[in-house]
GROMACS .gro file of C-alpha atoms in nm:
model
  396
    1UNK     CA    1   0.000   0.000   0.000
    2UNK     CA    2   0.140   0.354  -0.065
    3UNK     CA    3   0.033   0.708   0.030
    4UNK     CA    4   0.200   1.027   0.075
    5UNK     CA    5   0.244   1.313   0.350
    6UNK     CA    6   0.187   1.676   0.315
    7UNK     CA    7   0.450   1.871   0.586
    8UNK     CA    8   0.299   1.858   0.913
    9UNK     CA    9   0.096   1.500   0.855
   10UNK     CA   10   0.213   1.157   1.011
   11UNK     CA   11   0.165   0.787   0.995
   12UNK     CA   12   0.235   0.463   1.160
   13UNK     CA   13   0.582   0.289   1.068
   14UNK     CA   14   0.502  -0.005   1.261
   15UNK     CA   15   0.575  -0.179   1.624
   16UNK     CA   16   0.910  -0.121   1.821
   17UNK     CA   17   1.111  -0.394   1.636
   18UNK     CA   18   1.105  -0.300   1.286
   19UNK     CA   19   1.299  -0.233   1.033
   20UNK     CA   20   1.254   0.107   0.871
   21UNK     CA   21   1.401   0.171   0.495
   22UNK     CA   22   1.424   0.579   0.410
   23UNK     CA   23   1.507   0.677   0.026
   24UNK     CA   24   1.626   1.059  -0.041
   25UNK     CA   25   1.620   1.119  -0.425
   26UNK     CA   26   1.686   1.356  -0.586
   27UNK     CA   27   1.654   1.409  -0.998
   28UNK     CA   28   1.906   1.681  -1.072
   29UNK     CA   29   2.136   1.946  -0.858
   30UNK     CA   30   2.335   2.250  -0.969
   31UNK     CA   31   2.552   2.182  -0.703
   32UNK     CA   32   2.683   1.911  -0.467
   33UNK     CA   33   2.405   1.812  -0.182
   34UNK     CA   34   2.419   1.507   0.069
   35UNK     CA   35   2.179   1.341   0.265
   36UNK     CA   36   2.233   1.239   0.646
   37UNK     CA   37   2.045   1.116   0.953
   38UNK     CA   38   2.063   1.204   1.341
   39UNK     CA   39   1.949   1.019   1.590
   40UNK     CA   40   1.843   1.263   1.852
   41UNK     CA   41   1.777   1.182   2.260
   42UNK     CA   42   1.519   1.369   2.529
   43UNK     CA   43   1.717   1.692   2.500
   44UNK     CA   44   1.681   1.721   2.101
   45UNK     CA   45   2.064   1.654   2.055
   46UNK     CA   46   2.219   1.369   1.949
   47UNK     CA   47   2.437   1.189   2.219
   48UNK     CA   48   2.711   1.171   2.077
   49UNK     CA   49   2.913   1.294   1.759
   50UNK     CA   50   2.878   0.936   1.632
   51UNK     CA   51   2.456   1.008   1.608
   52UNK     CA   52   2.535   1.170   1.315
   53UNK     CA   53   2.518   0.909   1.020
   54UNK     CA   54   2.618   1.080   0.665
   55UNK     CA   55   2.877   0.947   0.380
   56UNK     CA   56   3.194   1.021   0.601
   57UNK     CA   57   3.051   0.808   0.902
   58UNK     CA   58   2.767   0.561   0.712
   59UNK     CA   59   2.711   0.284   0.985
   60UNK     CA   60   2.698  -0.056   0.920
   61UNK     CA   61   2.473  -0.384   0.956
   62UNK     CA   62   2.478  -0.368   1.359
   63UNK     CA   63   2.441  -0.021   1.384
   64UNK     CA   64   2.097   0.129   1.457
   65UNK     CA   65   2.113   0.314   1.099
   66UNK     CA   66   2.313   0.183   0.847
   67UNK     CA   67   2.383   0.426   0.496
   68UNK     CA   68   2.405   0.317   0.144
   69UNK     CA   69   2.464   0.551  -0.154
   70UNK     CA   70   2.400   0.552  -0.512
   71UNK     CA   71   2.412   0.782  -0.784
   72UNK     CA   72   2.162   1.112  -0.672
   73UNK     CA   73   1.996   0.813  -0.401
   74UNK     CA   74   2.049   0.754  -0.016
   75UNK     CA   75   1.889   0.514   0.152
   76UNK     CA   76   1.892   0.499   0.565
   77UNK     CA   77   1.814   0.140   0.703
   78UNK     CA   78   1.691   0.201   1.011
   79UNK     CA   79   1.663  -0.021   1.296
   80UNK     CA   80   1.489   0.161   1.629
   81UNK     CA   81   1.552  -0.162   1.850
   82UNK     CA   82   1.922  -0.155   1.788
   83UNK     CA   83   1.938   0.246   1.918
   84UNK     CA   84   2.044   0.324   2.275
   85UNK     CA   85   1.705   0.368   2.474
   86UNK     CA   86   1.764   0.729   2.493
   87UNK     CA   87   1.706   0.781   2.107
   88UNK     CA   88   1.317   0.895   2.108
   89UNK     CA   89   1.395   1.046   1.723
   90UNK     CA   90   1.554   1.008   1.336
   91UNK     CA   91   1.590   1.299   1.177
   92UNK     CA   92   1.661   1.298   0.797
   93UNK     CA   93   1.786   1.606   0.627
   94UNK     CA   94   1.925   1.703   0.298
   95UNK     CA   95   2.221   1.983   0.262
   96UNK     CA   96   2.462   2.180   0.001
   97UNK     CA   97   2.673   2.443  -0.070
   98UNK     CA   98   2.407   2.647  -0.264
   99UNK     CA   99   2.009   2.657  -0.189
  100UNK     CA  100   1.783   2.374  -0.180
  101UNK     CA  101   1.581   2.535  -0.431
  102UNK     CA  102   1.837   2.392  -0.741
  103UNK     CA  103   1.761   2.064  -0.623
  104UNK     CA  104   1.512   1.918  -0.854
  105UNK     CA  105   1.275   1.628  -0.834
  106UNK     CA  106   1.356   1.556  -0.438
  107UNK     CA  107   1.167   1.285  -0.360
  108UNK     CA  108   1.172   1.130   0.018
  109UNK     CA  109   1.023   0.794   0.057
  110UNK     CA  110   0.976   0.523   0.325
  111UNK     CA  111   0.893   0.181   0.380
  112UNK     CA  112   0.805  -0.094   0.611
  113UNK     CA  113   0.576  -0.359   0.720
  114UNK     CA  114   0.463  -0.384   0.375
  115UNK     CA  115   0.352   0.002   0.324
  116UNK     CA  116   0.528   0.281   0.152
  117UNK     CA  117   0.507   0.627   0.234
  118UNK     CA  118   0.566   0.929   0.016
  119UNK     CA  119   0.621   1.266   0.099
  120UNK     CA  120   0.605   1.582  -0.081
  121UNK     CA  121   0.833   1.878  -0.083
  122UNK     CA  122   0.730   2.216  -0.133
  123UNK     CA  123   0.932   2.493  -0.282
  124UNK     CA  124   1.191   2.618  -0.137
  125UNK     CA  125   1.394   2.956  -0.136
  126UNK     CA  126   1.748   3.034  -0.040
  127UNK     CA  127   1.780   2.708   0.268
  128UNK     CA  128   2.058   2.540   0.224
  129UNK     CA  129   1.961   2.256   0.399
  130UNK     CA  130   1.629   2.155   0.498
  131UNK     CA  131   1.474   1.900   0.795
  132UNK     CA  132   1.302   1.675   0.558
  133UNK     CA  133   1.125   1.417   0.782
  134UNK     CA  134   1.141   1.268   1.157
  135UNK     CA  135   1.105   0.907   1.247
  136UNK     CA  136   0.963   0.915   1.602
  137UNK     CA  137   0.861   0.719   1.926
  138UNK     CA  138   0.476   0.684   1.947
  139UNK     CA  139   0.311   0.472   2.221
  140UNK     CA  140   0.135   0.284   1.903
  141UNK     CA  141   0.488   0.221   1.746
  142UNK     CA  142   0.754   0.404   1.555
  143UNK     CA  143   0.590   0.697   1.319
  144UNK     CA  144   0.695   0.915   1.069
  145UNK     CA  145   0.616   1.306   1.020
  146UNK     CA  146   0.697   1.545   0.700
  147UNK     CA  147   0.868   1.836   0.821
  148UNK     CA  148   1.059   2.013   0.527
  149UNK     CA  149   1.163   2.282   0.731
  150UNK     CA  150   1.462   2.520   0.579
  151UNK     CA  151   1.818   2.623   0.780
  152UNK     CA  152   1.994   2.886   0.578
  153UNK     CA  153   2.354   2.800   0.691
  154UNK     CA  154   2.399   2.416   0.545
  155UNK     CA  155   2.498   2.113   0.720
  156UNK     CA  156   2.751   2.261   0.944
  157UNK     CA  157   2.509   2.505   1.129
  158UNK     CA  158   2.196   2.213   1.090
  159UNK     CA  159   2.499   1.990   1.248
  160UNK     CA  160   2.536   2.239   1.513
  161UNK     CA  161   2.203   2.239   1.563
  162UNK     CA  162   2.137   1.910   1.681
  163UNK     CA  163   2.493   1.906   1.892
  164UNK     CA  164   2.765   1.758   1.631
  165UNK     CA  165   3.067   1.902   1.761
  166UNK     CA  166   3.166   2.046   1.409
  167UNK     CA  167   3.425   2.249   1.534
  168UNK     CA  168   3.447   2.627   1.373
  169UNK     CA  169   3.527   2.681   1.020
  170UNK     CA  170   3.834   2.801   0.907
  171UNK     CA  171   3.918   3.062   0.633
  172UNK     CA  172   4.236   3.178   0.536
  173UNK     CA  173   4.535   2.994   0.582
  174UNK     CA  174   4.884   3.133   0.640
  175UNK     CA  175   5.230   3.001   0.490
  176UNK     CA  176   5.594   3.083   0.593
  177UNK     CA  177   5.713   3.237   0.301
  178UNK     CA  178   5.786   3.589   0.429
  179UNK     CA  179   6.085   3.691   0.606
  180UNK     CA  180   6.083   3.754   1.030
  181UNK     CA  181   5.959   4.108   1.061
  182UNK     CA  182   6.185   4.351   1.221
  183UNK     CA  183   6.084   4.428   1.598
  184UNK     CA  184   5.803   4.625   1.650
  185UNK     CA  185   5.854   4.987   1.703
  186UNK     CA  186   5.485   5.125   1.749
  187UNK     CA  187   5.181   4.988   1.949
  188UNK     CA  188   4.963   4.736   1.734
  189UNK     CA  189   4.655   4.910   1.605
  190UNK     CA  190   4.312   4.873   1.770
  191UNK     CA  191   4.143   4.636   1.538
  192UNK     CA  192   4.315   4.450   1.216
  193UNK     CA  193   4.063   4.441   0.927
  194UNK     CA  194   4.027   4.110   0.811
  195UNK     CA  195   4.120   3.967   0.457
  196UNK     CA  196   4.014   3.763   0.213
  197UNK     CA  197   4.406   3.599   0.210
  198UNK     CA  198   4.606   3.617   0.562
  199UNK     CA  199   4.903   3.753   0.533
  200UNK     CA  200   5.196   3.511   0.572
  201UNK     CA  201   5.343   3.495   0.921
  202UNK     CA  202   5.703   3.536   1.027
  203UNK     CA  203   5.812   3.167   1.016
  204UNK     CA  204   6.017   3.005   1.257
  205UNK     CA  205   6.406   2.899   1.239
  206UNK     CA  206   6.464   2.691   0.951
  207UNK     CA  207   6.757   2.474   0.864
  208UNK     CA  208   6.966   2.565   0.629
  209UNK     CA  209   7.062   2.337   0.343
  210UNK     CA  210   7.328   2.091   0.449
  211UNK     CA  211   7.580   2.014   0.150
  212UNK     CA  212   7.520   1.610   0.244
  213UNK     CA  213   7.230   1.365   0.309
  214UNK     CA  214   7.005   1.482   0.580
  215UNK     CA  215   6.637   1.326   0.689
  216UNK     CA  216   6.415   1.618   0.909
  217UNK     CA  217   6.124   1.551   1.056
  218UNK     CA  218   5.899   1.857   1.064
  219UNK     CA  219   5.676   1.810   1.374
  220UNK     CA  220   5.481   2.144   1.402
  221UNK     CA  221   5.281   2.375   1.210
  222UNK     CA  222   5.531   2.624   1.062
  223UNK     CA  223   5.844   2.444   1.104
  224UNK     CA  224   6.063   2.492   0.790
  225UNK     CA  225   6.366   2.301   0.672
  226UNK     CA  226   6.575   2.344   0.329
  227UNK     CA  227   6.707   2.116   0.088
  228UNK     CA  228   6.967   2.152  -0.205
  229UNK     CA  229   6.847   2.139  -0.557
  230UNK     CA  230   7.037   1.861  -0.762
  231UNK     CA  231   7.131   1.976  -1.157
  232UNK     CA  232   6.959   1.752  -1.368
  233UNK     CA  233   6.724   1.572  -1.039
  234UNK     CA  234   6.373   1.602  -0.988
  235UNK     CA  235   6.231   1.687  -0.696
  236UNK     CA  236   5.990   1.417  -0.562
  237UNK     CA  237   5.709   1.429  -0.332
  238UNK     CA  238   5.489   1.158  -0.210
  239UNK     CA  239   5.173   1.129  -0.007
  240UNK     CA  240   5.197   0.802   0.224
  241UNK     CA  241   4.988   0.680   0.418
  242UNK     CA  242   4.897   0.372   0.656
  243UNK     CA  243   4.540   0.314   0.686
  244UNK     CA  244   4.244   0.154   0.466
  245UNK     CA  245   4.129   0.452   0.252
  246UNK     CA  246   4.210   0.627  -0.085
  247UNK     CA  247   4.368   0.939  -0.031
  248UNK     CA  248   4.397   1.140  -0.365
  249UNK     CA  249   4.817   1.347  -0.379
  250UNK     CA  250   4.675   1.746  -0.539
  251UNK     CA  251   4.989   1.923  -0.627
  252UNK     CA  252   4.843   2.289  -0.608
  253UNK     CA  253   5.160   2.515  -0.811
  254UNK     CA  254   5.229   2.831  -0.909
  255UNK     CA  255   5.494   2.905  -1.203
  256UNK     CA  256   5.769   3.216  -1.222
  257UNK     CA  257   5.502   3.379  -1.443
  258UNK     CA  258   5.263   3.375  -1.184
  259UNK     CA  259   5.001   3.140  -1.328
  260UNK     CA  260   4.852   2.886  -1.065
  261UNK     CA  261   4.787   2.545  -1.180
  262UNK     CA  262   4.693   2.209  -1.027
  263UNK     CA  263   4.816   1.876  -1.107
  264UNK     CA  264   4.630   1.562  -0.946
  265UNK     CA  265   4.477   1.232  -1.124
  266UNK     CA  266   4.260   1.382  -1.366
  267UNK     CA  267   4.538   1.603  -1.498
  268UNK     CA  268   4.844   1.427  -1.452
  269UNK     CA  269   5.103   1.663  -1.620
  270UNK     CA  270   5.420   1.543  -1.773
  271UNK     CA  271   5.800   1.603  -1.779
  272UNK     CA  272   5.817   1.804  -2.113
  273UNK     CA  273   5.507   1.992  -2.065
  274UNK     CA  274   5.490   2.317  -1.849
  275UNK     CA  275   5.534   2.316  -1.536
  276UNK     CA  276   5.667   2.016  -1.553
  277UNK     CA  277   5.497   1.856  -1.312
  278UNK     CA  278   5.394   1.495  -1.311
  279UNK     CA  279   5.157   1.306  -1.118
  280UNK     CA  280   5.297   0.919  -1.121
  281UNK     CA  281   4.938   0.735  -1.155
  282UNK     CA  282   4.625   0.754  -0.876
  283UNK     CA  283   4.681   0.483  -0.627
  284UNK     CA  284   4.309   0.348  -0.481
  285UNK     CA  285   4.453   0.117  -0.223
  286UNK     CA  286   4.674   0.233   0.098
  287UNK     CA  287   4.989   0.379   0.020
  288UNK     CA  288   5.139   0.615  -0.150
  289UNK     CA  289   5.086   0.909  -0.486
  290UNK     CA  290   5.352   1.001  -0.624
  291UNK     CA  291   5.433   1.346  -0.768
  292UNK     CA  292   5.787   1.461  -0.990
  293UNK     CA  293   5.887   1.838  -1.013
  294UNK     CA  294   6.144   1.774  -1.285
  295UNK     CA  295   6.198   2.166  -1.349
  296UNK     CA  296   6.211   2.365  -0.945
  297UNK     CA  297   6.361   2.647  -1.133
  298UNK     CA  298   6.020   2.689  -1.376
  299UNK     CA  299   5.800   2.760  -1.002
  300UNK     CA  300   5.799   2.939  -0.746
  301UNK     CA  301   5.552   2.735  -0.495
  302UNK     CA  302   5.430   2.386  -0.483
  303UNK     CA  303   5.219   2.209  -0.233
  304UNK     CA  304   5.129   1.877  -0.104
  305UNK     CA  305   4.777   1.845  -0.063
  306UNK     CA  306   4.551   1.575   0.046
  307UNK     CA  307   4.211   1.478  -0.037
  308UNK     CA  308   3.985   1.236   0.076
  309UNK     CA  309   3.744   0.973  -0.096
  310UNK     CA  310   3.386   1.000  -0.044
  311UNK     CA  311   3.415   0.585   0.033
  312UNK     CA  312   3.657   0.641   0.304
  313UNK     CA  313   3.389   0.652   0.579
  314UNK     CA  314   3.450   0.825   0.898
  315UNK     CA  315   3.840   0.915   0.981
  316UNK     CA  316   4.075   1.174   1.013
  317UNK     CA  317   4.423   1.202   0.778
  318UNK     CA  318   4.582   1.182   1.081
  319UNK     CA  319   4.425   0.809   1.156
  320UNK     CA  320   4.511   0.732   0.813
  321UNK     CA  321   4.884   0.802   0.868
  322UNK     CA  322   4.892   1.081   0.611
  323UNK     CA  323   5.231   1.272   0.584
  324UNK     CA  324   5.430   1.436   0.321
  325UNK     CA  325   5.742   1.337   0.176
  326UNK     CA  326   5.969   1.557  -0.030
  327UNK     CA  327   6.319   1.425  -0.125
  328UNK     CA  328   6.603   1.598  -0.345
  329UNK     CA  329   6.717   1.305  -0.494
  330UNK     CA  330   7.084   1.357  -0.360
  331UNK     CA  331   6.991   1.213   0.015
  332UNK     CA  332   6.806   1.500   0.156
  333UNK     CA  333   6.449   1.420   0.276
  334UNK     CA  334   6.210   1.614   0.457
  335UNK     CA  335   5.892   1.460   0.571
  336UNK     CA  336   5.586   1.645   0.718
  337UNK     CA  337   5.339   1.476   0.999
  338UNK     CA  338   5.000   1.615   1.128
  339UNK     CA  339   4.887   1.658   1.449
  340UNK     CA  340   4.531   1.729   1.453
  341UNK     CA  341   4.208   1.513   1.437
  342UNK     CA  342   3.978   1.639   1.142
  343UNK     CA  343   3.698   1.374   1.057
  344UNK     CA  344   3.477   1.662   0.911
  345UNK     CA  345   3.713   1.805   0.695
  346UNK     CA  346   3.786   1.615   0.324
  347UNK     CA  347   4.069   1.894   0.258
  348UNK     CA  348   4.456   1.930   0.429
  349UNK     CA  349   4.740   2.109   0.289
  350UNK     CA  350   5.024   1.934   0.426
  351UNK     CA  351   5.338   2.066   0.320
  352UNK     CA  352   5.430   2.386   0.106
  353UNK     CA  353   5.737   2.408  -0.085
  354UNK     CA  354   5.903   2.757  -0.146
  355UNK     CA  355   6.158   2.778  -0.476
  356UNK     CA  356   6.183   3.152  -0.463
  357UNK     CA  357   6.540   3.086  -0.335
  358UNK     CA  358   6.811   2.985  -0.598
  359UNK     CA  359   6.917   2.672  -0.499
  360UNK     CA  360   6.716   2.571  -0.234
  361UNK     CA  361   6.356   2.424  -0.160
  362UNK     CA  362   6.215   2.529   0.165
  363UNK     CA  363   5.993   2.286   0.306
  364UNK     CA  364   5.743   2.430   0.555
  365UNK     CA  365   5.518   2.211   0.785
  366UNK     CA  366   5.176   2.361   0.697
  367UNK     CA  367   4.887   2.117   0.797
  368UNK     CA  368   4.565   2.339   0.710
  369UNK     CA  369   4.225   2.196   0.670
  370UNK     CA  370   3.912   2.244   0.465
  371UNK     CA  371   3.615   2.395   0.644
  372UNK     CA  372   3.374   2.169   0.738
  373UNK     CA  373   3.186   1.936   0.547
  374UNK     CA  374   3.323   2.181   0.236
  375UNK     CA  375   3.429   1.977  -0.117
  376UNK     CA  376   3.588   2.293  -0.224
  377UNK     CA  377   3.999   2.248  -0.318
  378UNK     CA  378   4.238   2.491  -0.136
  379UNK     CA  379   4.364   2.764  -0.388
  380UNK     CA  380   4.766   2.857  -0.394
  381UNK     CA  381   4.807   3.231  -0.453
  382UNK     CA  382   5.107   3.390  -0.636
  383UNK     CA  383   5.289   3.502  -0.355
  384UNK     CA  384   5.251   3.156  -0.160
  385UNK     CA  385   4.968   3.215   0.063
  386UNK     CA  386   4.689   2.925   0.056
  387UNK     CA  387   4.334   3.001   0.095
  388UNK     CA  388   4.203   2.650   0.194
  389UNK     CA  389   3.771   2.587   0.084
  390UNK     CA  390   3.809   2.837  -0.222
  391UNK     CA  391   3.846   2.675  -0.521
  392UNK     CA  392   3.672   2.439  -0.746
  393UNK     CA  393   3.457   2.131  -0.584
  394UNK     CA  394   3.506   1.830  -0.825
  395UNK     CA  395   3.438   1.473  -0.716
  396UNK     CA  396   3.603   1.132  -0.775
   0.00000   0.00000   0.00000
């Protein structure tokens, strides 16, 4: 049997140990969206960060909701016995990076105990992420209700909203490419205007290139350590890591003409082609990408970014081991960690390499991350300063 909802009307799922199949469909989107679930307790938040069930963190057969994708389809398996006894609500909601209203032919559908329910959207304006429906606790059973009520501010603030620890987003990034600044000899100004680009900051002792083999570890955000430039020797960087997962190697570049570029798997570049930069292959299994800089002299910034697959589930780049590796090809290595725990970010700059010095390539420790729940790639400006959820979104 099927029938549909208007917002605001409800039916009967079934009894207390059912299992509850959601579908969120959508026809067409100008832009990216994604659908996710929260499983909310007596104080309408979720209990825990791990209540939030969306591509990054999709569940699995013992888990009360379990989250399979297909092309423009999610479907949310939901299982109320399997839930803590807390959990009174399901919420299901749909977000982007542009509004709702783009999304054509959404379609939200449930089913169990042999019924399927249907229910409509109306039109929406400039939300950019909407409450579409709520599976809830009746004493007859488990119910559903249309909702289709709007948030403005996307998943992050809708996240926010129901007590995901999303952390705060972060804009511009700062690199060490500028010199120390001299000591100040006036009081700082009252206020400092902000900027679409941060300014780079005055980076930290480096050390200098050593004539002979060297390995550095750089530990911390802003540490900086030089390495000789070989005649006639690439200079080669790799992404590593440990863990399950496909990370994707983004070389983000800008030439001595001052025209950014970006090599990566879908343009992987090639040794007698400016810049000269070649992407060895896109690795799908844990590992290492490999990238070759065969001409330093033809940039004057390069940088080791890191993104990360859609299938990779729930996980930091730090859990996956992710570090950058950038070796001279005469001995000299320089390898770049990461510190911090970032499960909602897909983005990291990891390392930025500086050619601006004849000779040398200055390695600085960088480790900046994508705002939240953002696709967008980080952008590499001409004078080395990195803007990080500004650029293009394009997906694997």
């Amino acid at each position: 049997m099927t029938h549909s909802l208007i917002p605001g009307a409800n039916a009967l799922l079934g009894p207390n140990d059912i299992s509850i199949e959601v579908d969120v469909r959508i026809f067409s989107s100008e832009h990216e969206v994604d659908a996710s679930c929260f499983m909310i307790g007596p104080a309408g938040k979720v209990l825990s960060d791990a209540s939030m069930v969306f591509f990054n963190q999709p569940g699995g057969p013992s888990d009360p909701v379990e989250l399979s994708m297909a092309t423009k389809l999610w479907t949310f398996d939901i299982r109320p016995s399997r839930a803590p006894a807390e959990v009174e609500k399901f919420y299901l909601t749909i977000a982007g990076e542009g509004p709702v209203r783009d999304v054509k032919g959404l379609v939200v559908e449930a089913r169990s105990t042999g019924q399927s329910i249907q229910l409509k959207a109306p039109e929406f304006n400039e939300e950019k992420a909407v409450i579409l429906a709520e599976v809830y606790r009746h004493s007859s059973g488990w119910k559903i209700r249309s909702i289709m009520q709007g948030f403005n501010g996307g998943l992050g603030p809708l996240a926010r909203h129901f007590g995901v620890d999303v952390g705060e987003p972060q804009t511009a990034i700062e690199t060490t490419s500028a010199p120390p600044p001299p000591a100040p000899v006036a009081p700082p100004p009252a206020a400092v205007p902000a900027a679409p680009v941060a300014a780079p900051p005055a980076p930290v002792p480096q050390a200098a290139a050593s004539a002979g083999p060297s390995s550095i570890n750089l530990s911390k955000k802003g540490e900086r350590s030089a390495i000789n430039l070989v005649n006639d020797k690439p200079i080669t960087a790799y992404l590593k890591w440990e863990s399950r997962g496909d990370l994707d190697l983004y070389c983000l570049w800008v030439d001595v003409a001052g025209h950014a570029g970006m090599t990566y798997y879908r343009r992987l570049g090639s040794p007698g082609e400016a810049p000269h930069v070649q992407l060895l292959g896109d690795s799908t299994e844990p590992g290492v990408e490999t990238v070759l800089i065969h001409k330093p002299e033809a940039l004057r910034y390069a940088t080791i970014a890191a993104y990360s697959a859609l299938s990779n589930g729930v996980g930091s780049f730090k859990s996956f081991g992710a570090r950058a590796v950038v070796d001279n090809g005469a001995g000299q290595v320089v390898t770049c960690g990461l510190n911090e725990k970032s499960s909602f970010s897909y983005w990291t700059v990891i390392a930025l390499i500086d050619f601006t010095v004849k000779g040398e390539a200055r390695v600085s420790q960088v480790e900046s991350y994508g705002k939240r729940f953002s696709e967008r790639a980080p952008v590499l400006s001409p004078d080395g300063s990195i803007k990080m959820s500004a650029g293009v979104v394009e997906f694997k």
